[in-house]
XYZ file of C-alpha atoms in Angstrom:
558
model
C -170.958 56.731 -77.769
C -174.093 57.115 -75.590
C -177.136 55.181 -75.622
C -180.483 56.998 -75.208
C -182.390 55.738 -72.199
C -185.907 56.323 -70.810
C -186.384 59.859 -69.503
C -183.835 61.196 -71.730
C -181.088 59.885 -69.655
C -177.916 58.564 -70.937
C -175.708 55.480 -70.167
C -173.367 55.957 -67.392
C -175.716 58.677 -65.647
C -177.577 56.372 -63.327
C -180.840 56.894 -65.249
C -182.990 54.155 -63.252
C -184.971 55.055 -60.259
C -183.642 53.190 -57.106
C -187.251 52.928 -55.868
C -188.412 51.143 -59.135
C -185.393 48.808 -59.040
C -185.995 47.995 -55.410
C -189.496 47.000 -56.059
C -188.415 44.939 -59.104
C -185.940 43.058 -57.139
C -188.512 42.630 -54.208
C -191.197 41.168 -56.528
C -188.588 38.805 -58.003
C -187.638 37.360 -54.588
C -191.373 37.363 -53.641
C -192.050 34.963 -56.661
C -188.930 32.834 -55.727
C -190.188 32.522 -52.181
C -193.606 31.478 -53.301
C -192.005 28.960 -55.812
C -189.817 27.604 -52.953
C -192.940 27.347 -50.588
C -194.831 25.387 -53.264
C -191.961 23.048 -54.027
C -191.724 22.274 -50.262
C -195.370 21.587 -50.004
C -195.497 19.310 -53.137
C -192.355 17.327 -51.822
C -193.519 16.631 -48.344
C -197.285 16.342 -48.820
C -197.551 15.049 -52.319
C -197.341 11.499 -53.705
C -194.203 12.052 -55.648
C -190.822 10.770 -54.748
C -189.016 12.642 -51.885
C -186.011 13.552 -53.933
C -185.918 13.752 -57.823
C -183.428 15.489 -60.300
C -186.292 17.989 -61.161
C -186.633 19.038 -57.534
C -182.913 19.190 -57.100
C -182.665 21.671 -60.173
C -185.258 23.777 -58.645
C -183.605 24.020 -55.363
C -180.412 24.969 -57.205
C -182.423 27.713 -59.221
C -184.045 28.984 -56.018
C -180.872 29.152 -54.026
C -178.936 30.836 -56.898
C -181.839 33.291 -57.243
C -181.619 34.312 -53.681
C -177.864 34.771 -53.946
C -178.297 36.819 -57.169
C -180.912 38.973 -55.361
C -178.511 39.735 -52.377
C -175.712 40.626 -54.747
C -178.052 42.812 -56.704
C -179.469 44.670 -53.580
C -175.888 45.146 -52.446
C -175.046 46.783 -55.772
C -178.247 48.835 -55.710
C -177.409 50.125 -52.301
C -174.163 51.399 -53.406
C -175.860 53.530 -56.152
C -175.040 50.995 -59.010
C -177.933 51.749 -61.323
C -176.506 51.924 -64.887
C -177.527 50.319 -68.047
C -175.419 47.210 -67.587
C -176.822 46.542 -64.148
C -180.529 46.460 -65.541
C -179.527 44.462 -68.725
C -177.863 41.851 -66.383
C -181.151 41.580 -64.429
C -183.298 41.076 -67.589
C -180.730 38.424 -68.912
C -180.841 36.631 -65.502
C -184.560 36.571 -65.589
C -184.636 34.904 -68.956
C -182.201 32.415 -67.938
C -184.037 31.652 -64.725
C -187.394 31.171 -66.500
C -185.883 29.111 -69.133
C -184.408 26.700 -66.694
C -187.507 26.590 -64.554
C -189.436 25.590 -67.693
C -186.992 22.933 -68.474
C -187.088 21.643 -65.094
C -190.918 21.469 -64.974
C -191.192 19.434 -68.172
C -191.119 22.062 -71.022
C -194.382 21.170 -72.808
C -196.028 20.354 -69.463
C -194.611 23.165 -67.531
C -197.001 25.948 -66.116
C -194.341 28.774 -66.242
C -193.990 29.823 -70.072
C -196.196 32.843 -69.325
C -193.489 34.239 -66.987
C -191.723 35.501 -70.145
C -194.763 37.816 -70.499
C -193.722 39.323 -67.014
C -190.171 39.637 -68.095
C -191.298 41.655 -71.232
C -193.640 43.814 -69.329
C -190.939 44.484 -66.540
C -188.392 45.256 -69.235
C -190.792 48.068 -70.530
C -190.341 49.904 -67.312
C -186.642 50.250 -67.820
C -185.683 49.692 -71.356
C -186.600 51.686 -74.636
C -189.065 50.308 -77.164
C -186.383 48.484 -79.472
C -184.734 46.638 -76.528
C -188.358 45.503 -75.446
C -188.777 43.761 -78.838
C -185.306 42.139 -78.316
C -186.488 40.738 -75.064
C -189.759 39.470 -76.477
C -187.805 37.803 -79.434
C -185.344 36.217 -76.978
C -188.325 34.857 -75.021
C -189.851 33.288 -78.077
C -186.590 31.959 -79.206
C -185.707 30.396 -75.827
C -189.153 28.806 -75.492
C -189.257 27.532 -79.094
C -185.983 26.045 -78.851
C -187.040 24.060 -75.653
C -189.947 22.697 -77.445
C -187.984 21.831 -80.573
C -185.360 20.009 -78.495
C -187.990 18.160 -76.793
C -189.837 17.384 -79.935
C -186.705 16.022 -81.804
C -185.647 14.094 -78.741
C -182.332 15.957 -77.970
C -182.836 15.850 -74.237
C -181.170 12.707 -72.911
C -182.846 10.581 -70.199
C -179.830 10.566 -68.112
C -180.877 14.020 -66.573
C -183.806 12.082 -64.789
C -186.280 14.528 -66.069
C -189.261 13.314 -68.071
C -188.753 14.864 -71.402
C -188.428 11.702 -73.657
C -192.089 11.114 -74.512
C -193.083 12.056 -78.021
C -194.825 15.332 -78.906
C -197.455 15.818 -81.596
C -196.337 18.217 -84.326
C -199.466 20.128 -84.218
C -199.345 20.461 -80.500
C -195.656 21.937 -80.732
C -196.770 24.423 -83.440
C -199.932 25.473 -81.501
C -197.824 26.032 -78.302
C -195.077 28.022 -80.111
C -197.702 30.012 -81.999
C -199.786 30.878 -78.995
C -196.822 31.846 -76.743
C -194.810 33.643 -79.388
C -197.949 35.588 -80.274
C -198.407 36.432 -76.618
C -194.734 37.454 -76.147
C -194.912 39.831 -79.307
C -198.357 41.207 -78.139
C -196.616 41.790 -74.675
C -193.896 43.588 -76.286
C -196.149 45.963 -78.218
C -198.006 46.805 -74.881
C -194.788 47.210 -73.247
C -193.332 49.492 -75.989
C -196.479 51.699 -75.705
C -196.068 51.590 -71.925
C -192.349 52.522 -72.276
C -193.062 55.292 -74.756
C -195.722 56.829 -72.420
C -193.623 56.433 -69.411
C -190.594 57.918 -71.271
C -192.782 60.927 -72.111
C -194.041 61.130 -68.674
C -190.638 61.041 -67.349
C -189.395 63.789 -69.734
C -192.462 65.941 -69.071
C -191.894 65.525 -65.323
C -188.284 66.159 -65.523
C -189.162 69.300 -67.603
C -191.505 70.298 -65.045
C -188.972 69.806 -62.200
C -186.454 71.957 -64.205
C -188.834 74.661 -64.946
C -189.948 74.620 -61.268
C -186.442 74.924 -60.027
C -185.617 77.506 -62.703
C -188.724 79.561 -61.601
C -187.824 79.259 -57.975
C -184.222 80.326 -58.752
C -185.544 83.152 -60.869
C -187.973 84.152 -58.073
C -185.277 84.118 -55.468
C -182.975 86.063 -57.739
C -185.574 88.737 -58.397
C -186.593 89.027 -54.771
C -182.957 88.997 -53.750
C -181.654 91.604 -56.236
C -184.632 93.956 -56.638
C -184.072 97.420 -55.451
C -187.562 97.711 -53.720
C -188.292 96.183 -50.274
C -190.492 93.146 -50.317
C -192.325 91.914 -47.203
C -194.777 89.074 -46.803
C -197.425 89.591 -43.943
C -199.512 86.607 -43.242
C -203.257 86.868 -42.527
C -202.652 87.232 -38.801
C -200.562 90.380 -39.485
C -197.207 88.668 -38.826
C -194.110 89.403 -41.008
C -193.063 86.077 -42.819
C -190.602 87.239 -45.373
C -188.155 90.161 -45.915
C -185.848 90.495 -48.843
C -182.423 91.913 -48.952
C -183.382 95.171 -50.223
C -185.698 95.567 -47.116
C -182.960 94.427 -44.910
C -180.426 97.047 -46.480
C -183.152 99.734 -46.205
C -184.216 99.220 -42.642
C -181.110 97.570 -41.116
C -183.124 94.584 -39.721
C -182.494 91.110 -40.639
C -185.336 88.625 -41.238
C -184.447 86.639 -38.208
C -184.813 89.737 -36.178
C -188.401 90.477 -37.124
C -189.647 87.128 -38.312
C -193.130 86.462 -36.924
C -193.566 89.881 -35.459
C -196.647 91.831 -35.779
C -196.246 94.406 -38.566
C -198.362 96.806 -36.598
C -195.888 96.655 -33.729
C -192.645 96.571 -35.903
C -193.775 99.113 -38.460
C -196.748 101.038 -37.147
C -196.726 103.644 -39.680
C -196.887 101.066 -42.565
C -200.827 100.922 -42.535
C -201.548 97.707 -44.433
C -203.222 95.708 -41.611
C -206.067 96.556 -39.213
C -207.391 93.560 -37.984
C -207.387 92.201 -41.419
C -205.088 92.786 -44.495
C -205.788 95.963 -46.300
C -205.066 96.551 -49.864
C -203.196 99.815 -50.254
C -202.514 100.984 -53.943
C -200.333 103.723 -52.898
C -199.358 105.011 -49.531
C -196.561 106.888 -47.488
C -195.340 106.523 -43.880
C -192.115 106.672 -41.967
C -190.194 103.705 -40.371
C -187.427 103.697 -37.751
C -184.426 101.871 -38.875
C -182.278 99.567 -36.575
C -179.850 102.354 -35.848
C -182.652 104.751 -34.992
C -182.774 106.850 -38.236
C -186.390 107.813 -39.532
C -187.121 107.001 -43.221
C -189.898 108.164 -45.321
C -191.152 105.355 -47.423
C -193.771 104.887 -50.237
C -195.494 101.521 -50.130
C -198.344 99.438 -51.667
C -199.800 96.109 -50.734
C -201.631 93.308 -52.663
C -202.987 89.946 -51.667
C -201.102 86.772 -52.377
C -202.662 83.385 -52.838
C -201.360 79.871 -53.168
C -201.999 77.305 -56.094
C -205.308 76.309 -54.416
C -206.599 79.849 -54.098
C -206.173 80.041 -50.517
C -204.938 83.539 -49.249
C -201.189 83.551 -48.043
C -201.464 87.140 -46.820
C -200.162 90.415 -48.040
C -197.240 91.206 -50.220
C -196.060 94.722 -49.359
C -193.548 96.561 -51.510
C -191.851 99.723 -50.379
C -189.054 102.208 -51.372
C -187.102 104.808 -49.528
C -188.332 108.211 -50.319
C -186.321 110.200 -47.893
C -184.010 111.545 -50.505
C -186.787 112.452 -52.660
C -188.877 114.158 -49.920
C -185.436 116.096 -49.294
C -185.306 117.093 -52.783
C -188.935 118.028 -52.760
C -188.467 120.235 -49.879
C -185.433 121.822 -51.631
C -187.436 122.654 -54.664
C -190.023 124.289 -52.507
C -187.421 126.391 -50.710
C -185.986 127.294 -54.063
C -189.407 128.441 -55.399
C -189.943 130.314 -52.142
C -186.525 131.921 -52.473
C -187.382 132.932 -56.185
C -190.395 134.759 -55.027
C -188.460 136.263 -52.087
C -185.791 137.578 -54.663
C -188.574 139.203 -56.779
C -189.830 140.949 -53.454
C -186.312 141.927 -52.590
C -185.779 143.745 -55.729
C -188.600 146.013 -55.298
C -187.798 146.334 -51.345
C -184.405 147.680 -52.432
C -185.642 150.590 -54.308
C -188.511 151.354 -51.840
C -186.777 151.132 -48.561
C -183.099 151.645 -49.069
C -183.270 154.923 -50.811
C -185.797 156.651 -48.237
C -183.631 154.993 -45.331
C -180.532 156.503 -46.631
C -182.240 159.945 -47.099
C -183.561 159.742 -43.374
C -180.136 158.613 -42.228
C -178.426 161.492 -43.899
C -180.850 163.973 -42.790
C -180.535 163.010 -39.133
C -176.682 163.110 -39.406
C -176.850 166.760 -40.680
C -179.076 167.612 -37.640
C -176.454 166.090 -35.297
C -173.991 168.525 -36.730
C -175.931 171.494 -35.288
C -174.239 172.858 -32.159
C -177.437 174.136 -30.316
C -179.046 170.827 -29.743
C -179.749 169.792 -26.418
C -178.142 166.575 -24.951
C -181.368 164.718 -24.907
C -182.203 165.643 -28.443
C -178.646 164.607 -29.623
C -179.132 161.208 -27.903
C -182.614 160.551 -29.532
C -181.104 161.707 -32.915
C -178.048 159.119 -32.298
C -180.557 156.396 -31.600
C -182.348 157.205 -35.040
C -179.127 157.007 -36.882
C -178.137 153.778 -35.219
C -181.312 152.068 -35.989
C -181.349 153.316 -39.481
C -177.913 151.491 -39.795
C -179.265 148.432 -38.286
C -182.141 148.372 -40.734
C -179.754 149.037 -43.529
C -177.590 146.100 -42.687
C -180.678 143.872 -42.053
C -181.799 144.806 -45.618
C -178.287 144.023 -46.936
C -178.239 140.715 -45.283
C -181.690 140.049 -46.637
C -180.697 140.934 -50.228
C -177.647 138.745 -49.919
C -179.908 135.901 -48.940
C -182.479 136.437 -51.390
C -180.258 137.372 -54.462
C -176.845 135.695 -53.663
C -174.138 136.704 -56.030
C -172.523 133.989 -58.247
C -169.526 132.639 -56.533
C -166.243 133.799 -57.576
C -164.365 130.569 -57.424
C -160.685 130.304 -56.733
C -158.347 127.873 -55.126
C -158.479 128.493 -51.167
C -156.681 126.847 -48.412
C -159.659 126.174 -46.203
C -157.300 124.928 -43.241
C -155.919 128.297 -43.077
C -159.444 129.997 -43.149
C -160.673 127.801 -40.349
C -157.528 128.530 -38.183
C -158.320 132.296 -38.777
C -161.932 132.035 -37.812
C -161.034 129.880 -34.571
C -158.585 132.476 -33.510
C -161.014 135.351 -34.069
C -163.594 133.528 -32.055
C -161.168 132.520 -29.355
C -160.278 136.224 -29.009
C -163.952 137.397 -28.721
C -164.726 138.097 -25.013
C -168.225 136.759 -25.433
C -166.723 133.290 -25.959
C -164.012 133.196 -23.561
C -165.465 130.119 -21.679
C -165.557 128.134 -25.056
C -162.802 125.648 -25.812
C -162.255 124.957 -29.694
C -161.103 121.532 -30.777
C -159.450 121.491 -34.224
C -159.812 118.204 -36.281
C -158.501 118.908 -39.830
C -155.427 118.500 -41.974
C -152.660 121.356 -42.137
C -153.671 121.946 -45.602
C -156.998 121.647 -47.501
C -157.262 123.226 -50.757
C -160.500 123.637 -52.440
C -162.122 125.666 -55.248
C -164.504 128.076 -53.535
C -165.551 131.732 -53.187
C -163.350 133.006 -50.326
C -165.613 135.756 -49.275
C -168.878 133.725 -49.305
C -167.515 130.519 -47.614
C -165.764 132.602 -45.030
C -169.221 134.384 -44.313
C -170.900 130.913 -44.114
C -168.316 129.305 -41.765
C -168.198 132.336 -39.621
C -172.091 132.411 -39.077
C -171.917 128.605 -38.368
C -169.119 129.108 -35.648
C -170.744 132.108 -34.051
C -174.033 130.066 -33.749
C -172.133 127.026 -32.306
C -170.500 129.339 -29.695
C -173.652 130.956 -28.743
C -175.368 127.489 -28.362
C -172.820 126.250 -25.669
C -173.527 126.398 -22.059
C -172.777 129.875 -20.255
C -170.319 128.004 -17.783
C -168.239 126.665 -20.678
C -168.643 124.524 -23.756
C -166.837 122.849 -26.640
C -166.953 123.603 -30.336
C -165.326 121.048 -32.552
C -164.305 122.027 -35.881
C -163.439 119.101 -38.222
C -162.954 118.801 -42.093
C -161.597 116.342 -44.672
C -161.516 115.654 -48.333
C -162.803 113.079 -51.101
C -165.409 114.803 -51.350
C -164.728 117.896 -49.243
C -166.639 118.165 -45.925
C -166.631 120.498 -43.087
C -168.453 119.847 -39.591
C -168.897 122.288 -36.699
C -170.105 120.665 -33.541
C -171.231 122.009 -30.387
C -172.281 120.509 -27.019
C -175.276 122.715 -26.379
C -178.850 121.684 -25.930
C -179.307 120.731 -29.524
C -182.073 121.555 -32.007
C -185.417 119.634 -31.422
C -186.232 117.328 -34.287
C -189.378 118.950 -35.233
C -187.408 122.296 -35.784
C -184.731 120.817 -37.980
C -186.491 121.062 -41.169
C -187.457 124.758 -40.435
C -184.038 126.143 -39.452
C -183.055 127.069 -43.130
C -186.469 128.954 -43.662
C -186.038 132.804 -43.940
C -186.879 134.799 -40.780
C -187.331 131.640 -38.661
C -185.250 131.864 -35.578
C -185.058 130.779 -32.057
C -182.945 133.499 -30.671
C -184.495 136.451 -28.931
C -182.620 139.162 -31.232
C -181.866 137.035 -34.317
C -183.094 138.054 -37.738
C -183.659 134.548 -38.884
C -181.407 135.169 -41.992
C -178.144 133.628 -40.751
C -178.796 130.043 -41.693
C -180.771 130.709 -44.728
C -177.915 132.742 -46.100
C -175.365 130.049 -45.294
C -177.698 127.492 -47.031
C -177.950 129.661 -50.070
C -174.146 130.068 -50.187
C -173.483 126.425 -50.013
C -176.161 125.627 -52.649
C -174.523 128.164 -54.909
C -171.385 126.078 -54.519
C -173.290 122.970 -55.781
C -173.056 121.461 -52.258
C -175.414 120.850 -49.432
C -175.594 121.573 -45.577
C -177.358 119.138 -43.170
C -178.015 119.290 -39.376
C -177.423 116.261 -37.316
C -177.695 115.238 -33.583
C -174.293 115.608 -31.810
C -172.474 113.108 -29.952
C -173.074 115.009 -26.523
C -176.762 115.889 -27.359
C -175.530 119.045 -29.193
C -175.858 119.900 -32.906
C -173.768 119.119 -35.937
C -173.719 121.379 -38.914
C -172.173 119.242 -41.725
C -171.299 120.947 -45.061
C -170.506 118.879 -48.268
C -168.828 120.543 -51.176
C -168.320 119.140 -54.524
C -165.491 121.619 -55.448
C -161.980 120.408 -54.701
C -158.402 121.367 -55.779
C -157.848 121.408 -59.393
C -161.297 122.237 -60.550
C -160.552 125.879 -60.956
C -158.675 125.485 -64.054
C -155.616 128.022 -64.540
C -156.921 130.591 -62.114
C -155.043 132.617 -59.764
C -152.750 130.965 -56.977
C -153.855 129.832 -53.710
C -155.448 132.543 -51.596
């Protein structure tokens, strides 16, 4: 069974404040020291006898009180603050005051009012019911002393003057006055105890609420997926949550107290003073050198006194969304180009075929001069080239749906590498193969072969004339293919345009090779990205969602 203690604590839980108990022991020893000093002055400067039994009893009480104080301080230092400890202190005080009153003549004593101090002291540590017990004990002890003196039960052999008769009215008056004072003190003490208990409970609840709120705030700041950053009024970074660290790669210790205009110059929330930005976009460089597009907003943060603490900046990574936005724009553009291509197919290909056929008929004439025959051959050749360009354009603008089947990409890559190695144009190119012996995927054989062929030719053409290296790598889960060259690379500002139709950096390129590759990969539900190579070259990376087993019960591996 547990007894309820002040502040909602329970017995055995060390509910009493160490500081309050220390002050309690200090004031008791202070009073005992005053009593000792007064006794010594009375003994050596007064007219009384040098040594009397009363003085002897006082010295014994004072010495015992010092010993008790030292023991109590030792226990308190060792965190003994339970209910038994404080109850023993109150009992000792009652006993000490009772003996002190006895030693100083009971009815003539000046110390019965000390019971009031005991009652008030108990109100600091004990609940209201026990305070009344302390007051009742004080009244009983003092009344008993007066009754014993009144009826002459104290023997003269003690050497203390308690034998003279007392008037009954004086005894009744003394008991009435002091008992009333003790009871009134207990009422005041109970009221004080109740208020103190409520204050302690409210304070404890506020502390709990504050800790829970702080824990909640820390949990929110640590687990929210948006980046949070605190910038002080001087523009220096003071806080950086976990999401911000994961997003940028910087730890708080790395950027603490740095100027935001230096660390993140494109997050425009500070210009000589904090700026309120409802919504903005900018770029940041991560710790590993990547560029992120972020959306951010800022708001002022004040403390409890209303003084500004700085700016709270929240931001999110929009890089993927921006890429999706660019993809949607490209898809809209391709849709428009597809509609245009349907009209061009009828308006250009048919007349072009008629022109080519007519010229070929003219070439069959035997009376043509050599110069005329050569000019007509040029017309036929250029007509074929235009027809091929139009075919490529139509394949890019209106790609056919993939005819999926299980294909061993490793065999396909081997064939393409061998074809390029046999090409005299690329005799100085060294091919590095980095893929497993078998890599089965569910793709359109013809379309994927065309896409990989275009990428390999581009990589070979990008290598230095004196010789270069093309690395072909692939893997699974999910399926990916990389073709890397050691050429000069693609400038960063052009990387977002290389998949646009008719954009090319080659002198004789049509600008439809990479857009066609992009359309094929997207038709397979994958994506193609361009990255910086390890040797300042270019890495074209294809990621496909199709893998072995997704073609159902189709044909065998091609």
